Amino acid sequence: MTHIDELRNIDKQHIWHPYSAMGGDMPVYPVVSASGVRLKLADGRELIDGMSSWWCAIHGYNHPEMNRALTEQLQNMSHVMFGGLTHPPAVELVQQLVDLTPAPLQTVFFSDSGSVAVEVAMKMAIQYWHAKGEAGRQHFLTIRSGYHGDTFGAMSVCDPVTGMHKLFSEALAKQFFVERPHCRFGEACQADDIDLFEQTLIKHQTDIAAVIMEPIVQGAGGMRFYSADYLKQVRQLCDRHNVLLILDEIATGFGRTGKLFACEHAGIAADIMCVGKALTGGYLTLAATLTTKEISDVISQGDPGVFMHGPTFMANPLACTAALTSIRLLVESNWQDNVKRIEQGLRQGLAACRDVEHVQDVRVLGAIGVVEMKQPVDMQSITARFVDAGVWLRPFGKLVYLMPPFIISDEDLACLTTALQKAIRS
């Protein structure tokens, strides 16, 4: 038995992978290295990565500038507690985030995953209203088909029917849901698209701490792209009815939709905004929740006088260094042109999928390409086909989708779209 075989056996017996069953038949493919847009498997095969490791690795893998910055930081310190202490990578990163995000967002709270960043945002909203003497505002309004993470608060604002957390529905806080917008990206939002949203907001205003949404792109809840005009009108309704707006930019932030942050498509700012995933370029886990000075001041001056959250690995210096370096690489690059180039390649490469009988829809926005099937795909067989074709894609349900690193070449992108076309035709 080879060393890799031993690792496979240990993995199969003892490791739970995301959304997997112990002892299941779904294969896992051992990766021994990664560079650029390629993953090298233990058997020597190389796969072109079409997933950016779930939205994260926007600069690809094993980037020399990222490696250098982290090696230098490692010589100084890998970690230090953030309670009562601070350090340059955290302070410099906060300044970067404040400078890059919409102007009203001025204060930053670090956490160690996107799901926790959402929990923090929800707690901020509740504590804000508590400090203002409106402690009854304990609930949230959102749209169906959303996804915000797998922790309890985040699960409560994911779609309760079509989402992945129905099993836990009786244990979750009850939130308010309205139908997802049917006006697609690029379309105007008509009155009947948003009437129910406004009615629900008015009816439950005194119970709602905040509206929470993914801006423009609904990720794991269906990979749908909705109207920027709808989002703009949601902002206006929140202002009119005195409700906070939380935008979950964890998947969409840092250029994926063609704007640095997806809310820019609507020309709006959130009261609270979450970022993560691509924040560190896929090197280390880090997330941040940003809010306005008004919200942070109210929380800080109210009872109990502090914000009630504090992760052990908050503002980890290595992670902050990775984020600083990733952001610098992004803003100093021609990322807008790259995303436009990828968008064009995805539109061209996926267009023929519309003619496949069992395809429901094909949609592209920025560096995101989605082929929605009429029936769920067979994960085991389609994944094996992709690997045999030399690409790495990870479909779920009815969705076969692409979100490649921004550095991908036109040739490699064409390999991804060709492999996807062939797999769905079969």
PDB file of C-alpha atoms in Angstrom, residues 185-353:
ATOM      1  CA  PHE A 185     -29.973  41.593 -13.462  1.00  0.00           C
ATOM      2  CA  GLY A 186     -30.177  44.349 -16.065  1.00  0.00           C
ATOM      3  CA  GLU A 187     -33.967  44.653 -15.727  1.00  0.00           C
ATOM      4  CA  ALA A 188     -35.968  47.342 -13.962  1.00  0.00           C
ATOM      5  CA  CYS A 189     -37.777  46.509 -10.743  1.00  0.00           C
ATOM      6  CA  GLN A 190     -41.528  46.925 -11.153  1.00  0.00           C
ATOM      7  CA  ALA A 191     -43.949  47.749  -8.323  1.00  0.00           C
ATOM      8  CA  ASP A 192     -45.263  44.181  -8.136  1.00  0.00           C
ATOM      9  CA  ASP A 193     -41.688  42.887  -7.753  1.00  0.00           C
ATOM     10  CA  ILE A 194     -41.260  44.648  -4.422  1.00  0.00           C
ATOM     11  CA  ASP A 195     -44.767  45.280  -3.070  1.00  0.00           C
ATOM     12  CA  LEU A 196     -44.783  42.242  -0.777  1.00  0.00           C
ATOM     13  CA  PHE A 197     -41.353  43.174   0.554  1.00  0.00           C
ATOM     14  CA  GLU A 198     -42.610  46.644   1.505  1.00  0.00           C
ATOM     15  CA  GLN A 199     -45.818  45.293   3.019  1.00  0.00           C
ATOM     16  CA  THR A 200     -43.863  42.837   5.175  1.00  0.00           C
ATOM     17  CA  LEU A 201     -41.437  45.550   6.246  1.00  0.00           C
ATOM     18  CA  ILE A 202     -44.279  47.841   7.292  1.00  0.00           C
ATOM     19  CA  LYS A 203     -46.236  45.120   9.077  1.00  0.00           C
ATOM     20  CA  HIS A 204     -43.308  43.899  11.165  1.00  0.00           C
ATOM     21  CA  GLN A 205     -41.217  47.067  11.403  1.00  0.00           C
ATOM     22  CA  THR A 206     -41.078  47.115  15.196  1.00  0.00           C
ATOM     23  CA  ASP A 207     -39.890  43.474  15.252  1.00  0.00           C
ATOM     24  CA  ILE A 208     -37.228  43.783  12.539  1.00  0.00           C
ATOM     25  CA  ALA A 209     -33.654  44.641  13.484  1.00  0.00           C
ATOM     26  CA  ALA A 210     -32.436  44.570   9.887  1.00  0.00           C
ATOM     27  CA  VAL A 211     -32.981  43.394   6.364  1.00  0.00           C
ATOM     28  CA  ILE A 212     -30.210  40.987   5.340  1.00  0.00           C
ATOM     29  CA  MET A 213     -29.438  40.110   1.709  1.00  0.00           C
ATOM     30  CA  GLU A 214     -26.737  38.997  -0.671  1.00  0.00           C
ATOM     31  CA  PRO A 215     -26.387  41.911  -3.096  1.00  0.00           C
ATOM     32  CA  ILE A 216     -27.146  41.082  -6.762  1.00  0.00           C
ATOM     33  CA  VAL A 217     -25.913  37.465  -6.636  1.00  0.00           C
ATOM     34  CA  GLN A 218     -27.603  34.796  -4.545  1.00  0.00           C
ATOM     35  CA  GLY A 219     -24.830  32.252  -4.067  1.00  0.00           C
ATOM     36  CA  ALA A 220     -25.314  28.738  -2.727  1.00  0.00           C
ATOM     37  CA  GLY A 221     -29.075  29.310  -2.555  1.00  0.00           C
ATOM     38  CA  GLY A 222     -29.382  29.148  -6.337  1.00  0.00           C
ATOM     39  CA  MET A 223     -26.713  31.263  -8.088  1.00  0.00           C
ATOM     40  CA  ARG A 224     -29.321  33.760  -9.305  1.00  0.00           C
ATOM     41  CA  PHE A 225     -28.549  37.312 -10.430  1.00  0.00           C
ATOM     42  CA  TYR A 226     -31.275  39.819  -9.597  1.00  0.00           C
ATOM     43  CA  SER A 227     -31.991  43.425 -10.534  1.00  0.00           C
ATOM     44  CA  ALA A 228     -29.760  46.188  -9.190  1.00  0.00           C
ATOM     45  CA  ASP A 229     -32.868  48.369  -9.226  1.00  0.00           C
ATOM     46  CA  TYR A 230     -34.529  45.966  -6.766  1.00  0.00           C
ATOM     47  CA  LEU A 231     -31.579  46.339  -4.383  1.00  0.00           C
ATOM     48  CA  LYS A 232     -31.699  50.117  -4.756  1.00  0.00           C
ATOM     49  CA  GLN A 233     -35.386  50.128  -3.847  1.00  0.00           C
ATOM     50  CA  VAL A 234     -34.724  47.889  -0.822  1.00  0.00           C
ATOM     51  CA  ARG A 235     -32.235  50.492   0.405  1.00  0.00           C
ATOM     52  CA  GLN A 236     -34.837  53.226  -0.049  1.00  0.00           C
ATOM     53  CA  LEU A 237     -37.475  51.209   1.832  1.00  0.00           C
ATOM     54  CA  CYS A 238     -35.102  50.534   4.721  1.00  0.00           C
ATOM     55  CA  ASP A 239     -34.414  54.267   4.985  1.00  0.00           C
ATOM     56  CA  ARG A 240     -38.109  55.151   4.749  1.00  0.00           C
ATOM     57  CA  HIS A 241     -39.152  52.676   7.446  1.00  0.00           C
ATOM     58  CA  ASN A 242     -36.135  53.045   9.740  1.00  0.00           C
ATOM     59  CA  VAL A 243     -34.723  49.529   9.383  1.00  0.00           C
ATOM     60  CA  LEU A 244     -31.032  48.645   9.051  1.00  0.00           C
ATOM     61  CA  LEU A 245     -29.687  46.986   5.895  1.00  0.00           C
ATOM     62  CA  ILE A 246     -27.066  44.223   6.151  1.00  0.00           C
ATOM     63  CA  LEU A 247     -25.364  43.235   2.899  1.00  0.00           C
ATOM     64  CA  ASP A 248     -23.556  39.900   2.768  1.00  0.00           C
ATOM     65  CA  GLU A 249     -20.686  40.515   0.311  1.00  0.00           C
ATOM     66  CA  ILE A 250     -18.765  37.433   1.418  1.00  0.00           C
ATOM     67  CA  ALA A 251     -19.039  35.708  -1.965  1.00  0.00           C
ATOM     68  CA  THR A 252     -19.408  38.797  -4.164  1.00  0.00           C
ATOM     69  CA  GLY A 253     -16.774  41.103  -2.681  1.00  0.00           C
ATOM     70  CA  PHE A 254     -13.416  41.900  -4.271  1.00  0.00           C
ATOM     71  CA  GLY A 255     -14.338  42.033  -7.920  1.00  0.00           C
ATOM     72  CA  ARG A 256     -16.212  38.817  -8.684  1.00  0.00           C
ATOM     73  CA  THR A 257     -19.277  40.530 -10.236  1.00  0.00           C
ATOM     74  CA  GLY A 258     -17.305  43.151 -12.174  1.00  0.00           C
ATOM     75  CA  LYS A 259     -17.558  45.747  -9.409  1.00  0.00           C
ATOM     76  CA  LEU A 260     -15.272  45.755  -6.392  1.00  0.00           C
ATOM     77  CA  PHE A 261     -18.385  45.160  -4.266  1.00  0.00           C
ATOM     78  CA  ALA A 262     -21.695  44.039  -5.741  1.00  0.00           C
ATOM     79  CA  CYS A 263     -23.650  46.811  -3.989  1.00  0.00           C
ATOM     80  CA  GLU A 264     -21.912  49.249  -6.361  1.00  0.00           C
ATOM     81  CA  HIS A 265     -24.137  47.960  -9.183  1.00  0.00           C
ATOM     82  CA  ALA A 266     -27.023  49.644  -7.347  1.00  0.00           C
ATOM     83  CA  GLY A 267     -25.017  52.649  -6.169  1.00  0.00           C
ATOM     84  CA  ILE A 268     -25.898  52.032  -2.520  1.00  0.00           C
ATOM     85  CA  ALA A 269     -24.180  51.403   0.806  1.00  0.00           C
ATOM     86  CA  ALA A 270     -25.169  49.039   3.580  1.00  0.00           C
ATOM     87  CA  ASP A 271     -25.495  49.946   7.241  1.00  0.00           C
ATOM     88  CA  ILE A 272     -23.569  46.744   7.995  1.00  0.00           C
ATOM     89  CA  MET A 273     -21.534  44.787   5.449  1.00  0.00           C
ATOM     90  CA  CYS A 274     -19.814  41.393   5.637  1.00  0.00           C
ATOM     91  CA  VAL A 275     -16.733  40.417   3.632  1.00  0.00           C
ATOM     92  CA  GLY A 276     -14.691  37.222   3.554  1.00  0.00           C
ATOM     93  CA  LYS A 277     -13.689  34.482   1.089  1.00  0.00           C
ATOM     94  CA  ALA A 278     -11.512  36.401  -1.441  1.00  0.00           C
ATOM     95  CA  LEU A 279     -10.430  38.807   1.313  1.00  0.00           C
ATOM     96  CA  THR A 280      -7.180  36.852   1.834  1.00  0.00           C
ATOM     97  CA  GLY A 281      -6.831  35.569  -1.718  1.00  0.00           C
ATOM     98  CA  GLY A 282      -7.604  32.070  -0.484  1.00  0.00           C
ATOM     99  CA  TYR A 283      -4.546  31.783   1.756  1.00  0.00           C
ATOM    100  CA  LEU A 284      -6.060  31.892   5.248  1.00  0.00           C
ATOM    101  CA  THR A 285      -9.508  32.181   6.736  1.00  0.00           C
ATOM    102  CA  LEU A 286     -10.518  35.722   7.690  1.00  0.00           C
ATOM    103  CA  ALA A 287     -13.696  37.768   7.534  1.00  0.00           C
ATOM    104  CA  ALA A 288     -14.768  41.245   8.538  1.00  0.00           C
ATOM    105  CA  THR A 289     -17.999  43.000   9.447  1.00  0.00           C
ATOM    106  CA  LEU A 290     -18.044  46.718   8.695  1.00  0.00           C
ATOM    107  CA  THR A 291     -20.530  49.242   9.980  1.00  0.00           C
ATOM    108  CA  THR A 292     -21.153  52.963  10.295  1.00  0.00           C
ATOM    109  CA  LYS A 293     -19.822  55.257  12.964  1.00  0.00           C
ATOM    110  CA  GLU A 294     -23.381  55.943  14.092  1.00  0.00           C
ATOM    111  CA  ILE A 295     -24.103  52.267  14.727  1.00  0.00           C
ATOM    112  CA  SER A 296     -20.796  51.601  16.467  1.00  0.00           C
ATOM    113  CA  ASP A 297     -21.216  54.723  18.630  1.00  0.00           C
ATOM    114  CA  VAL A 298     -24.734  53.757  19.709  1.00  0.00           C
ATOM    115  CA  ILE A 299     -23.586  50.242  20.638  1.00  0.00           C
ATOM    116  CA  SER A 300     -20.519  51.540  22.466  1.00  0.00           C
ATOM    117  CA  GLN A 301     -22.467  54.121  24.455  1.00  0.00           C
ATOM    118  CA  GLY A 302     -25.438  51.916  25.322  1.00  0.00           C
ATOM    119  CA  ASP A 303     -25.886  49.044  27.751  1.00  0.00           C
ATOM    120  CA  PRO A 304     -23.604  47.103  28.347  1.00  0.00           C
ATOM    121  CA  GLY A 305     -21.178  49.591  26.755  1.00  0.00           C
ATOM    122  CA  VAL A 306     -19.248  47.055  24.661  1.00  0.00           C
ATOM    123  CA  PHE A 307     -20.039  44.925  21.635  1.00  0.00           C
ATOM    124  CA  MET A 308     -20.593  41.383  22.858  1.00  0.00           C
ATOM    125  CA  HIS A 309     -18.324  39.282  20.653  1.00  0.00           C
ATOM    126  CA  GLY A 310     -14.633  38.366  20.640  1.00  0.00           C
ATOM    127  CA  PRO A 311     -13.123  35.470  18.607  1.00  0.00           C
ATOM    128  CA  THR A 312      -9.911  33.833  19.833  1.00  0.00           C
ATOM    129  CA  PHE A 313      -8.198  34.238  16.456  1.00  0.00           C
ATOM    130  CA  MET A 314      -9.629  37.698  15.803  1.00  0.00           C
ATOM    131  CA  ALA A 315      -7.381  39.739  13.464  1.00  0.00           C
ATOM    132  CA  ASN A 316      -4.761  36.989  13.222  1.00  0.00           C
ATOM    133  CA  PRO A 317      -1.595  38.760  11.965  1.00  0.00           C
ATOM    134  CA  LEU A 318      -0.844  36.173   9.264  1.00  0.00           C
ATOM    135  CA  ALA A 319      -4.394  36.347   7.939  1.00  0.00           C
ATOM    136  CA  CYS A 320      -4.372  40.156   8.007  1.00  0.00           C
ATOM    137  CA  THR A 321      -1.070  40.141   6.111  1.00  0.00           C
ATOM    138  CA  ALA A 322      -2.552  37.819   3.520  1.00  0.00           C
ATOM    139  CA  ALA A 323      -5.544  40.140   3.142  1.00  0.00           C
ATOM    140  CA  LEU A 324      -3.388  43.252   2.842  1.00  0.00           C
ATOM    141  CA  THR A 325      -1.256  41.635   0.165  1.00  0.00           C
ATOM    142  CA  SER A 326      -4.229  40.201  -1.729  1.00  0.00           C
ATOM    143  CA  ILE A 327      -6.012  43.555  -1.773  1.00  0.00           C
ATOM    144  CA  ARG A 328      -2.854  45.309  -2.959  1.00  0.00           C
ATOM    145  CA  LEU A 329      -2.393  42.764  -5.762  1.00  0.00           C
ATOM    146  CA  LEU A 330      -6.014  43.247  -6.757  1.00  0.00           C
ATOM    147  CA  VAL A 331      -6.189  47.043  -6.802  1.00  0.00           C
ATOM    148  CA  GLU A 332      -2.792  47.379  -8.510  1.00  0.00           C
ATOM    149  CA  SER A 333      -3.798  44.937 -11.254  1.00  0.00           C
ATOM    150  CA  ASN A 334      -6.092  45.411 -14.243  1.00  0.00           C
ATOM    151  CA  TRP A 335      -8.688  43.270 -12.493  1.00  0.00           C
ATOM    152  CA  GLN A 336     -11.640  45.022 -14.138  1.00  0.00           C
ATOM    153  CA  ASP A 337     -10.321  44.143 -17.597  1.00  0.00           C
ATOM    154  CA  ASN A 338      -9.619  40.584 -16.494  1.00  0.00           C
ATOM    155  CA  VAL A 339     -13.124  40.129 -15.133  1.00  0.00           C
ATOM    156  CA  LYS A 340     -14.611  41.585 -18.332  1.00  0.00           C
ATOM    157  CA  ARG A 341     -12.415  39.223 -20.368  1.00  0.00           C
ATOM    158  CA  ILE A 342     -13.542  36.247 -18.279  1.00  0.00           C
ATOM    159  CA  GLU A 343     -17.171  37.347 -18.575  1.00  0.00           C
ATOM    160  CA  GLN A 344     -16.852  37.470 -22.351  1.00  0.00           C
ATOM    161  CA  GLY A 345     -15.180  34.053 -22.412  1.00  0.00           C
ATOM    162  CA  LEU A 346     -17.909  32.566 -20.226  1.00  0.00           C
ATOM    163  CA  ARG A 347     -20.677  34.031 -22.394  1.00  0.00           C
ATOM    164  CA  GLN A 348     -19.094  32.651 -25.543  1.00  0.00           C
ATOM    165  CA  GLY A 349     -18.084  29.320 -24.047  1.00  0.00           C
ATOM    166  CA  LEU A 350     -21.418  28.565 -22.377  1.00  0.00           C
ATOM    167  CA  ALA A 351     -23.753  29.918 -25.081  1.00  0.00           C
ATOM    168  CA  ALA A 352     -24.129  26.522 -26.766  1.00  0.00           C
ATOM    169  CA  CYS A 353     -25.421  25.036 -23.487  1.00  0.00           C
TER     170      CYS A 353
END
